CSV table of C-alpha atoms and ligand atoms in Angstrom, one decimal:
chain,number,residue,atom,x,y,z
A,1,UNK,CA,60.8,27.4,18.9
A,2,UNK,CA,57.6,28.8,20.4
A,3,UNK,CA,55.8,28.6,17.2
A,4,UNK,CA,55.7,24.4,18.3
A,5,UNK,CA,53.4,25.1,21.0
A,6,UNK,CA,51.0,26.8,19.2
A,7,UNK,CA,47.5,25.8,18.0
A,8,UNK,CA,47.9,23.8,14.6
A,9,UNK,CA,46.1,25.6,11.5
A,10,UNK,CA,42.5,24.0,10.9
A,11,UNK,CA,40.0,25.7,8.5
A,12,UNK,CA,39.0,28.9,10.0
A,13,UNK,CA,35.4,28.4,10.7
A,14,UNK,CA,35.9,24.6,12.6
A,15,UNK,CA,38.7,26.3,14.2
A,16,UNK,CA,37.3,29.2,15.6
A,17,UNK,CA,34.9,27.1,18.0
A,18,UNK,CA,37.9,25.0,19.6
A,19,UNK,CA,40.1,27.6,19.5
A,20,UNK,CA,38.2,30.9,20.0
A,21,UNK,CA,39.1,31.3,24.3
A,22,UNK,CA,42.1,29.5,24.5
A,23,UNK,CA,45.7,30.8,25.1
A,24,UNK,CA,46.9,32.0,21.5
A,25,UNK,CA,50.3,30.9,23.1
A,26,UNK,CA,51.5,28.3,25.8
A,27,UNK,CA,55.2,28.5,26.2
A,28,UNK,CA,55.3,32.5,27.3
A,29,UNK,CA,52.9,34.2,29.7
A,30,UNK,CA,51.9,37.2,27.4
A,31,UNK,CA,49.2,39.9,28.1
A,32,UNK,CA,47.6,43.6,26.9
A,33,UNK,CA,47.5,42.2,23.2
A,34,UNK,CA,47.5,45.1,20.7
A,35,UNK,CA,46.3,43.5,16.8
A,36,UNK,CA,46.8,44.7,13.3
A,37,UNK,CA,46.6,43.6,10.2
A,38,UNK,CA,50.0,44.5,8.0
A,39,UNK,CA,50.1,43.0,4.5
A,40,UNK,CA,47.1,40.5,5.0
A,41,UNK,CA,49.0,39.2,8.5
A,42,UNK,CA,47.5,39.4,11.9
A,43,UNK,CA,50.2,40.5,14.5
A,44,UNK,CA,49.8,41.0,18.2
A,45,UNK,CA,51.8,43.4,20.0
A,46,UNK,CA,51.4,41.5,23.7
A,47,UNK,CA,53.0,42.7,26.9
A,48,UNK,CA,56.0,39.8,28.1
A,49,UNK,CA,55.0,38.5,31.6
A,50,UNK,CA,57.6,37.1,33.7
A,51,UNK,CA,58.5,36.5,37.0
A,52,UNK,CA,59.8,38.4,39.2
A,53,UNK,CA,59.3,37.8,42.6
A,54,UNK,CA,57.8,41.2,43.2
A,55,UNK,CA,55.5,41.1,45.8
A,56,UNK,CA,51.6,42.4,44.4
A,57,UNK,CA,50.5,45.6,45.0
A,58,UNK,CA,47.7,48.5,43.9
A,59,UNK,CA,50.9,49.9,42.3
A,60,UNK,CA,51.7,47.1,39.7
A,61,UNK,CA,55.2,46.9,40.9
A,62,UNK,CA,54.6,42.9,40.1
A,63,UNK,CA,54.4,43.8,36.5
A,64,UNK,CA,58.0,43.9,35.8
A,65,UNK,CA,58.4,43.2,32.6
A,66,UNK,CA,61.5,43.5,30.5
A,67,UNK,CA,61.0,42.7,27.0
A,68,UNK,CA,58.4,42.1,24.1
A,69,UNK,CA,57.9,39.6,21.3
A,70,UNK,CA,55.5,39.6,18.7
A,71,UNK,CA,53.4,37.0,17.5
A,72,UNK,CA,51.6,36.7,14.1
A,73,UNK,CA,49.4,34.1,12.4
A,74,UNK,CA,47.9,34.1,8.9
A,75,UNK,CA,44.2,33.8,10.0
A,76,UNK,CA,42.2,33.3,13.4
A,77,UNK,CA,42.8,30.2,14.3
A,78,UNK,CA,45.8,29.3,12.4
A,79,UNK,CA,49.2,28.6,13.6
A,80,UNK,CA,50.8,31.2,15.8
A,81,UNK,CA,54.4,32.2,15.3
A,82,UNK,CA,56.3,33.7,18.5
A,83,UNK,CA,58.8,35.8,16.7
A,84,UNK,CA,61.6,36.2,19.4
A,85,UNK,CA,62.6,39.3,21.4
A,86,UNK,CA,61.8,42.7,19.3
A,87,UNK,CA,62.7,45.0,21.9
A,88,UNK,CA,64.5,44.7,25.0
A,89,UNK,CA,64.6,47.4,28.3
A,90,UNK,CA,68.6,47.7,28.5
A,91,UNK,CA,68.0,48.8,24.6
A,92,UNK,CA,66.1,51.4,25.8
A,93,UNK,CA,68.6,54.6,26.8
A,94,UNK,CA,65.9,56.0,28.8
A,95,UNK,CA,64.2,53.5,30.5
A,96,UNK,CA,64.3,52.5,34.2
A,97,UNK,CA,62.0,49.7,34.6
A,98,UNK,CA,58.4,48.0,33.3
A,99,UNK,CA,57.6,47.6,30.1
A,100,UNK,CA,54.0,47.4,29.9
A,101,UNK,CA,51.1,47.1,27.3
A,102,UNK,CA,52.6,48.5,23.9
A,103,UNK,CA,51.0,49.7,20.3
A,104,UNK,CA,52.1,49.3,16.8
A,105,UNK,CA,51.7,51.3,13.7
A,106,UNK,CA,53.0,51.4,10.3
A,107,UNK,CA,53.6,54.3,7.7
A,108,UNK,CA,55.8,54.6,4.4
A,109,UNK,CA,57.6,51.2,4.8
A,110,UNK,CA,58.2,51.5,8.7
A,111,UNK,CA,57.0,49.9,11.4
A,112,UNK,CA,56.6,51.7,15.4
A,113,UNK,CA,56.1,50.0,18.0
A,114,UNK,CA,54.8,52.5,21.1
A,115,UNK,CA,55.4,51.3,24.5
A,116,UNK,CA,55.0,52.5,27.9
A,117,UNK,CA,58.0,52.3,30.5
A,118,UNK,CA,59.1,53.5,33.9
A,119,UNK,CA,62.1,56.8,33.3
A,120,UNK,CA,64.9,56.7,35.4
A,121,UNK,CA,62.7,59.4,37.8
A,122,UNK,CA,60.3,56.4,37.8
A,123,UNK,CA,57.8,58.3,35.9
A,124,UNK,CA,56.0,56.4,33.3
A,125,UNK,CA,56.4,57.7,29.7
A,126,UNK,CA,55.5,56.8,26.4
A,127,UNK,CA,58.5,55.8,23.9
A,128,UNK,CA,58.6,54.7,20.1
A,129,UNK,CA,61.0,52.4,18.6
A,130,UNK,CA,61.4,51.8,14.4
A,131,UNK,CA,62.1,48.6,12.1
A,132,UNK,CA,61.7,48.0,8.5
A,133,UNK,CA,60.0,44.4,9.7
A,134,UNK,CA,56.5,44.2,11.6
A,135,UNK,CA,58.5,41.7,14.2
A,136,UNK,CA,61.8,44.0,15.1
A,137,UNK,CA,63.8,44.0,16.0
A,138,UNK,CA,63.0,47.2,16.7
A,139,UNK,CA,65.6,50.1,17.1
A,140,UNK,CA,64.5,52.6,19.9
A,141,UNK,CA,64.6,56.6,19.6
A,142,UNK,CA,67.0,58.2,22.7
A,143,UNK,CA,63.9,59.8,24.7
A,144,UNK,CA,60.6,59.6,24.9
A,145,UNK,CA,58.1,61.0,23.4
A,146,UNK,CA,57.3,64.3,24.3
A,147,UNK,CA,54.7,65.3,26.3
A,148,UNK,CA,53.6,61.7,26.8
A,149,UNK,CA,52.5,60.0,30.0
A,150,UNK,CA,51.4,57.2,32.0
A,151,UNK,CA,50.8,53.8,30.1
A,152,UNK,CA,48.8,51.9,27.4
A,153,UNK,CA,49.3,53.8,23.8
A,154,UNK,CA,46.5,52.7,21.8
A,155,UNK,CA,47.6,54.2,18.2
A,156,UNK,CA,44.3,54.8,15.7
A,157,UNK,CA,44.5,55.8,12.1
A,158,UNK,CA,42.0,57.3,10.6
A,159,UNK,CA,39.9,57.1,7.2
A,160,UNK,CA,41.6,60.3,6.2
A,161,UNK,CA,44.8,59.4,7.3
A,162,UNK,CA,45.5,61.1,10.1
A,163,UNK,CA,47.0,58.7,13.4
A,164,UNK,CA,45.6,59.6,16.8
A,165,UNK,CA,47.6,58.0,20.0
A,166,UNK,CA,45.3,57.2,22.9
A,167,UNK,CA,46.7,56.7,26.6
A,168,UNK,CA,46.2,56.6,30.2
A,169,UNK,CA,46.0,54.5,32.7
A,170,UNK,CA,45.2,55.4,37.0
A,171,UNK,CA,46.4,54.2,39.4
A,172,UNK,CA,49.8,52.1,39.3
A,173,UNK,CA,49.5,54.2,35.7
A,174,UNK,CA,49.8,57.2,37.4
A,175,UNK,CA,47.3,59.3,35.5
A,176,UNK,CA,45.8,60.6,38.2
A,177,UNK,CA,49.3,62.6,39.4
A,178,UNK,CA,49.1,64.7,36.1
A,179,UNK,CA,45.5,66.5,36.9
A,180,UNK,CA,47.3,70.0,36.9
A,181,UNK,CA,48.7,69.3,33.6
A,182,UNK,CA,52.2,68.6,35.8
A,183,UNK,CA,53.5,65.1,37.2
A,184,UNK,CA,52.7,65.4,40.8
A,185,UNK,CA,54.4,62.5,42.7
A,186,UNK,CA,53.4,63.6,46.3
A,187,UNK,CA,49.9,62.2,46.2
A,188,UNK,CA,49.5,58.5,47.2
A,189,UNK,CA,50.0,56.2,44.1
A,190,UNK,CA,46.4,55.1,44.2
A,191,UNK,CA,44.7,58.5,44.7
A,192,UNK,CA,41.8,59.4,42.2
A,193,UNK,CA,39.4,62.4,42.6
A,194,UNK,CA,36.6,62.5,45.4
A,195,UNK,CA,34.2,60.3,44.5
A,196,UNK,CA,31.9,62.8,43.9
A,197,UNK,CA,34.5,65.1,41.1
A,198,UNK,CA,34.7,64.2,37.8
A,199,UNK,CA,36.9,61.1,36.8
A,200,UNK,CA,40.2,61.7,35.5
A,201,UNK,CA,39.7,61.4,31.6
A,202,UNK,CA,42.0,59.1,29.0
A,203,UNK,CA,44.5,61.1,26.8
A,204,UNK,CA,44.6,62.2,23.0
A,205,UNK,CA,47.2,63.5,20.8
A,206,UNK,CA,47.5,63.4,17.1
A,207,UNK,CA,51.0,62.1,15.7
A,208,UNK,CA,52.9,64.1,13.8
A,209,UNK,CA,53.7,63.5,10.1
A,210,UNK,CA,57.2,61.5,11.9
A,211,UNK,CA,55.1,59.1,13.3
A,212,UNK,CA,57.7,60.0,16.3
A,213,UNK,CA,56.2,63.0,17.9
A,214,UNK,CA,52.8,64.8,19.0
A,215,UNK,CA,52.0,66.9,16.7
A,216,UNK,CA,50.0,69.1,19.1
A,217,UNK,CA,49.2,69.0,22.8
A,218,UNK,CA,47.6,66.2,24.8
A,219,UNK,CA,44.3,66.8,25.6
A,220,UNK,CA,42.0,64.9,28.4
A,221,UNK,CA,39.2,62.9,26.6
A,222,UNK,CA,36.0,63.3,28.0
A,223,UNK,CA,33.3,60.0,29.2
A,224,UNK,CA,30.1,61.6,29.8
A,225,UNK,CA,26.7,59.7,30.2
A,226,UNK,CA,23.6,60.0,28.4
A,227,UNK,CA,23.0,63.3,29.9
A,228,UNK,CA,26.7,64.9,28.8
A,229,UNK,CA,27.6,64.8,32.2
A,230,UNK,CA,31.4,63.5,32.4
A,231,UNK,CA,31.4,60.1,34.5
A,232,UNK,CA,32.5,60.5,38.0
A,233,UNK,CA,35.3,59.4,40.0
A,234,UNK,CA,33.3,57.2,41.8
A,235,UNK,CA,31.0,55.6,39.3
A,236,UNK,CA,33.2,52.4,39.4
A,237,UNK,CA,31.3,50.4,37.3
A,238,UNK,CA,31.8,52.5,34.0
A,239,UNK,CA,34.9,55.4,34.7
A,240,UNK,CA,38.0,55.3,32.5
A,241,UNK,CA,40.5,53.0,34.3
A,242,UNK,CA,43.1,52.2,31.7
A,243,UNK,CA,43.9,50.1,28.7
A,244,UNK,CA,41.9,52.2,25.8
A,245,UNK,CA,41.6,51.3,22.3
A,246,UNK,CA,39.9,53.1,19.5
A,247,UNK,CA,37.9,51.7,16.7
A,248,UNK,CA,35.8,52.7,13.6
A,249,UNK,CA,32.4,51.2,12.8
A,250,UNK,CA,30.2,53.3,10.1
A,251,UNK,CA,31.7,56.3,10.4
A,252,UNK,CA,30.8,55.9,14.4
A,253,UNK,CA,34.0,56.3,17.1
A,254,UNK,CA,34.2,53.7,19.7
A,255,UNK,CA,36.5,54.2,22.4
A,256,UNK,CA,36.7,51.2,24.7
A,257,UNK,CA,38.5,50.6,27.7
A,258,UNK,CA,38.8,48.4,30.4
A,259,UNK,CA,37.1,49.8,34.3
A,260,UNK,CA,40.1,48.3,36.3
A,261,UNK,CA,38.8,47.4,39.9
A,262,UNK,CA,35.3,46.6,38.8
A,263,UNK,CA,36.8,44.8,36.2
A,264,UNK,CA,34.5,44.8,32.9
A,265,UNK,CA,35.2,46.5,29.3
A,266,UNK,CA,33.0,49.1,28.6
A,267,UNK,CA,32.1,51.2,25.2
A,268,UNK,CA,31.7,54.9,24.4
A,269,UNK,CA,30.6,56.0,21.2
A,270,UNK,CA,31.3,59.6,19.5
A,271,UNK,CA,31.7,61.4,16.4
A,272,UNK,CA,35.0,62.9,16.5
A,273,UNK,CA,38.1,61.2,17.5
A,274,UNK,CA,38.8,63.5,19.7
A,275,UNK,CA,35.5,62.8,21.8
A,276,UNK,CA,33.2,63.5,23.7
A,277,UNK,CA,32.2,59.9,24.2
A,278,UNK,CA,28.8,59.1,24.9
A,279,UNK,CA,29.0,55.6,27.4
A,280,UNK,CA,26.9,52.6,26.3
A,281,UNK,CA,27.8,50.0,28.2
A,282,UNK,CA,30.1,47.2,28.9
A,283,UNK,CA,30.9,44.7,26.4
A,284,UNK,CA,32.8,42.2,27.9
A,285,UNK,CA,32.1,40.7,32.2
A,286,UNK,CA,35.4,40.2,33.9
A,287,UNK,CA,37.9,37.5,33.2
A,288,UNK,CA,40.2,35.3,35.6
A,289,UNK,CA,42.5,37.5,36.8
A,290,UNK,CA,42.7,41.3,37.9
A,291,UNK,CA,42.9,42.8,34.3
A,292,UNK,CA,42.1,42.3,31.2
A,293,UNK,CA,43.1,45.0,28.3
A,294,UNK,CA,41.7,44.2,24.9
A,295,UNK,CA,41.8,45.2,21.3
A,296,UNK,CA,39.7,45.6,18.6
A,297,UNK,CA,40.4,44.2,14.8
A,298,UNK,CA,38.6,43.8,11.9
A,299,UNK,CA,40.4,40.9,9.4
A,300,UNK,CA,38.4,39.4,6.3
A,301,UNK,CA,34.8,41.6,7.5
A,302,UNK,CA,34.4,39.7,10.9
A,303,UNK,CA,35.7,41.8,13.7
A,304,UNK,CA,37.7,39.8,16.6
A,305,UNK,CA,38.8,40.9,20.6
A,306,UNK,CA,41.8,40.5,21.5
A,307,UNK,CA,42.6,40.6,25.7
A,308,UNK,CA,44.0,38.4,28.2
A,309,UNK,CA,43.2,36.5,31.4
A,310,UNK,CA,45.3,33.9,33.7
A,311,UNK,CA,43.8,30.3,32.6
A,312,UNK,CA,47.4,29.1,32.6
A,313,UNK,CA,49.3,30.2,35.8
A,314,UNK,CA,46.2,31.4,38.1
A,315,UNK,CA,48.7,34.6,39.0
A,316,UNK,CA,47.4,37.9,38.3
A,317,UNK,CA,50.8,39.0,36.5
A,318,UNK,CA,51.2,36.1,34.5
A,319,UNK,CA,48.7,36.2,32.0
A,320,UNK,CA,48.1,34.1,28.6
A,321,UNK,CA,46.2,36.2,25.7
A,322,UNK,CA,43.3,34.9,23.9
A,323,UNK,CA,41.0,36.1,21.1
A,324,UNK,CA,37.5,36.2,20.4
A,325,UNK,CA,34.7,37.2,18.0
A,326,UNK,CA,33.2,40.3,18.6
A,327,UNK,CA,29.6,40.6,17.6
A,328,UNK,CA,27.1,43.9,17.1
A,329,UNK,CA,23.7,44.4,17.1
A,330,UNK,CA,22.1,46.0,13.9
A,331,UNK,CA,22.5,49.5,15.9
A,332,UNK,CA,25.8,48.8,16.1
A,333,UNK,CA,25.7,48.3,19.8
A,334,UNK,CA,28.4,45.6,21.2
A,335,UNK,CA,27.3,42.4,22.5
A,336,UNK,CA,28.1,41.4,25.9
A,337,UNK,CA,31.2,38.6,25.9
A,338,UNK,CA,31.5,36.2,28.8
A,339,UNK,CA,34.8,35.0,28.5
B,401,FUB,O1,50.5,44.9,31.7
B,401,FUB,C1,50.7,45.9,32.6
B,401,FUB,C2,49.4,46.7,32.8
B,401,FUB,O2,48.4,45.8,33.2
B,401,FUB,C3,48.9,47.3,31.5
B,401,FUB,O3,49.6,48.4,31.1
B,401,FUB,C4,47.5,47.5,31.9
B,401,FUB,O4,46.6,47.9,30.9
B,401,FUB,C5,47.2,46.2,32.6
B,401,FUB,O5,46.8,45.2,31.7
């Protein structure tokens, strides 16, 4: 029972200091931690590290994971309940291989869990998979979703209701082979614009009244800087890299995401879901390990991180999540985490 490994539940506030940066679980490598609250619960939608014996690579190919299990807990710093598998690959009619960082939503009674996976083409796509429980097991749909591509859904509902999915990731993510609007597998795996061309912008699509589909097409989001100018492809420091998220402080948008090989979390802020994003800066300095992908919750008015580093194998694919408080500045700006 993975729950016995977790933390033991301790009033929140004496909690949070000893347990606020350590792994949220011991027994499973875990990473890309999605939160929600669902009926006063916090759940975390994690990636399933494993080994694999893949050797590393720019391409991720290392990061072949084949399942997902959910964890919960009743407040920061409680007890942490591993819930078992929820979805497994050979469930998955269309999948070939990796399952990385997935999202979860719920509507009308069901729950959907969003995940990114490898087609039988090897062409990442973006699938959704139903249960009537917020832990599975969840049933998948026969294809994926259409239209979608590359990895890391980050799935945002609105004030007034309407859900947004996020997604994108370069690289071993493969965003950059769909700049035409076509998947162009010809170009080396790693390839991004000239440094000087504009970066290749995050994804957007509102869900359909299904929860299932798109009910429009994807559209690139656009980073710009102060100046409206989208970020270029060689501004390391603050282009899009992958794992987005999307969150809603007084009536502002935040997008954040993480910058991949420079490593840091940044912030955009904006006033339609849709973007533009203005960049702000970065809000969390890199952690051990190559990645780290994050969310954003609020639970009980305090608003937490979610992400992940590699404090218990030292391996860039096997990573442990952890979570953290987030705190803001009376602009609303993010303060700057060192994990
Ligand atoms: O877990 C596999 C990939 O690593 C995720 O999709 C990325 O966001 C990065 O965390």
């Amino acid at each position: 029972d993975s729950a016995a490994s977790a933390a033991t539940a301790a009033p929140a506030d004496t909690a949070s200091k000893k347990y606020l940066s350590q792994p949220l679980v011991k027994d499973i490598y875990t990473a890309d931690p999605s939160a929600h609250v669902f009926n006063g619960r916090i759940y975390i939608y994690p990636s399933h590290d494993i080994e694999t014996g893949m050797p590393e690579n720019d391409n991720g190919d290392h990061f072949a994971m084949r399942d997902y299990h959910i964890l919960s807990m009743d407040s920061i710093g409680g007890k942490v309940t591993d819930h078992g598998v929820a979805l497994d690959l050979k469930d998955i009619p269309w999948a070939g291989r990796q399952l990385w960082a997935p999202d979860a939503a719920y509507k009308d009674g069901t729950y959907y869990l969003y995940f990114p996976v490898k087609d039988k083409q090897d062409i990442f796509r973006i699938g959704v998979a139903t249960s009537k429980s917020p832990t599975g097991p969840f049933k998948a749909e026969a294809k994926p979703m259409e239209g979608s591509l590359s990895i890391d859904p980050a799935v945002f509902t609105d004030t007034d209701g309407k859900t947004y999915m996020y997604m994108g990731g370069i690289w071993g993510g493969q965003l950059q082979r769909w700049r035409t609007g076509k998947y162009d597998g010809s170009k080396p795996k790693e390839q991004e614009p000239a440094a000087t061309e504009p970066s290749v912008g995050p994804r957007v699509a509102r869900l359909g009244a299904d929860m299932k589909q798109f009910a429009e097409p994807v559209r690139e989001v656009k980073i710009v800087d102060k100046d409206g100018k989208v970020l270029l492809s060689g501004d390391n420091n603050r282009r899009f890299f992958e794992g987005a998220w999307m969150h809603k402080y007084n009536g502002k948008y935040y997008f954040t995401y993480s910058t991949g090989d420079t490593h840091f979390l940044a912030y955009a802020t904006g006033t339609s879901p849709y973007g533009p994003f203005t960049y702000q800066g970065t809000f969390m300095n890199p952690v051990q390990g190559w990645t780290t992908h994050h969310s954003i919750v609020e639970v009980k008015g305090k608003w937490y991180i979610f992400y992940h580093d590699t404090q218990l194998s030292n391996k860039t694919w096997l990573r442990n999540v952890k979570v953290a408080e987030l705190k803001r500045g009376a602009d609303g700006s993010l303060a700057l985490i060192n994990p």
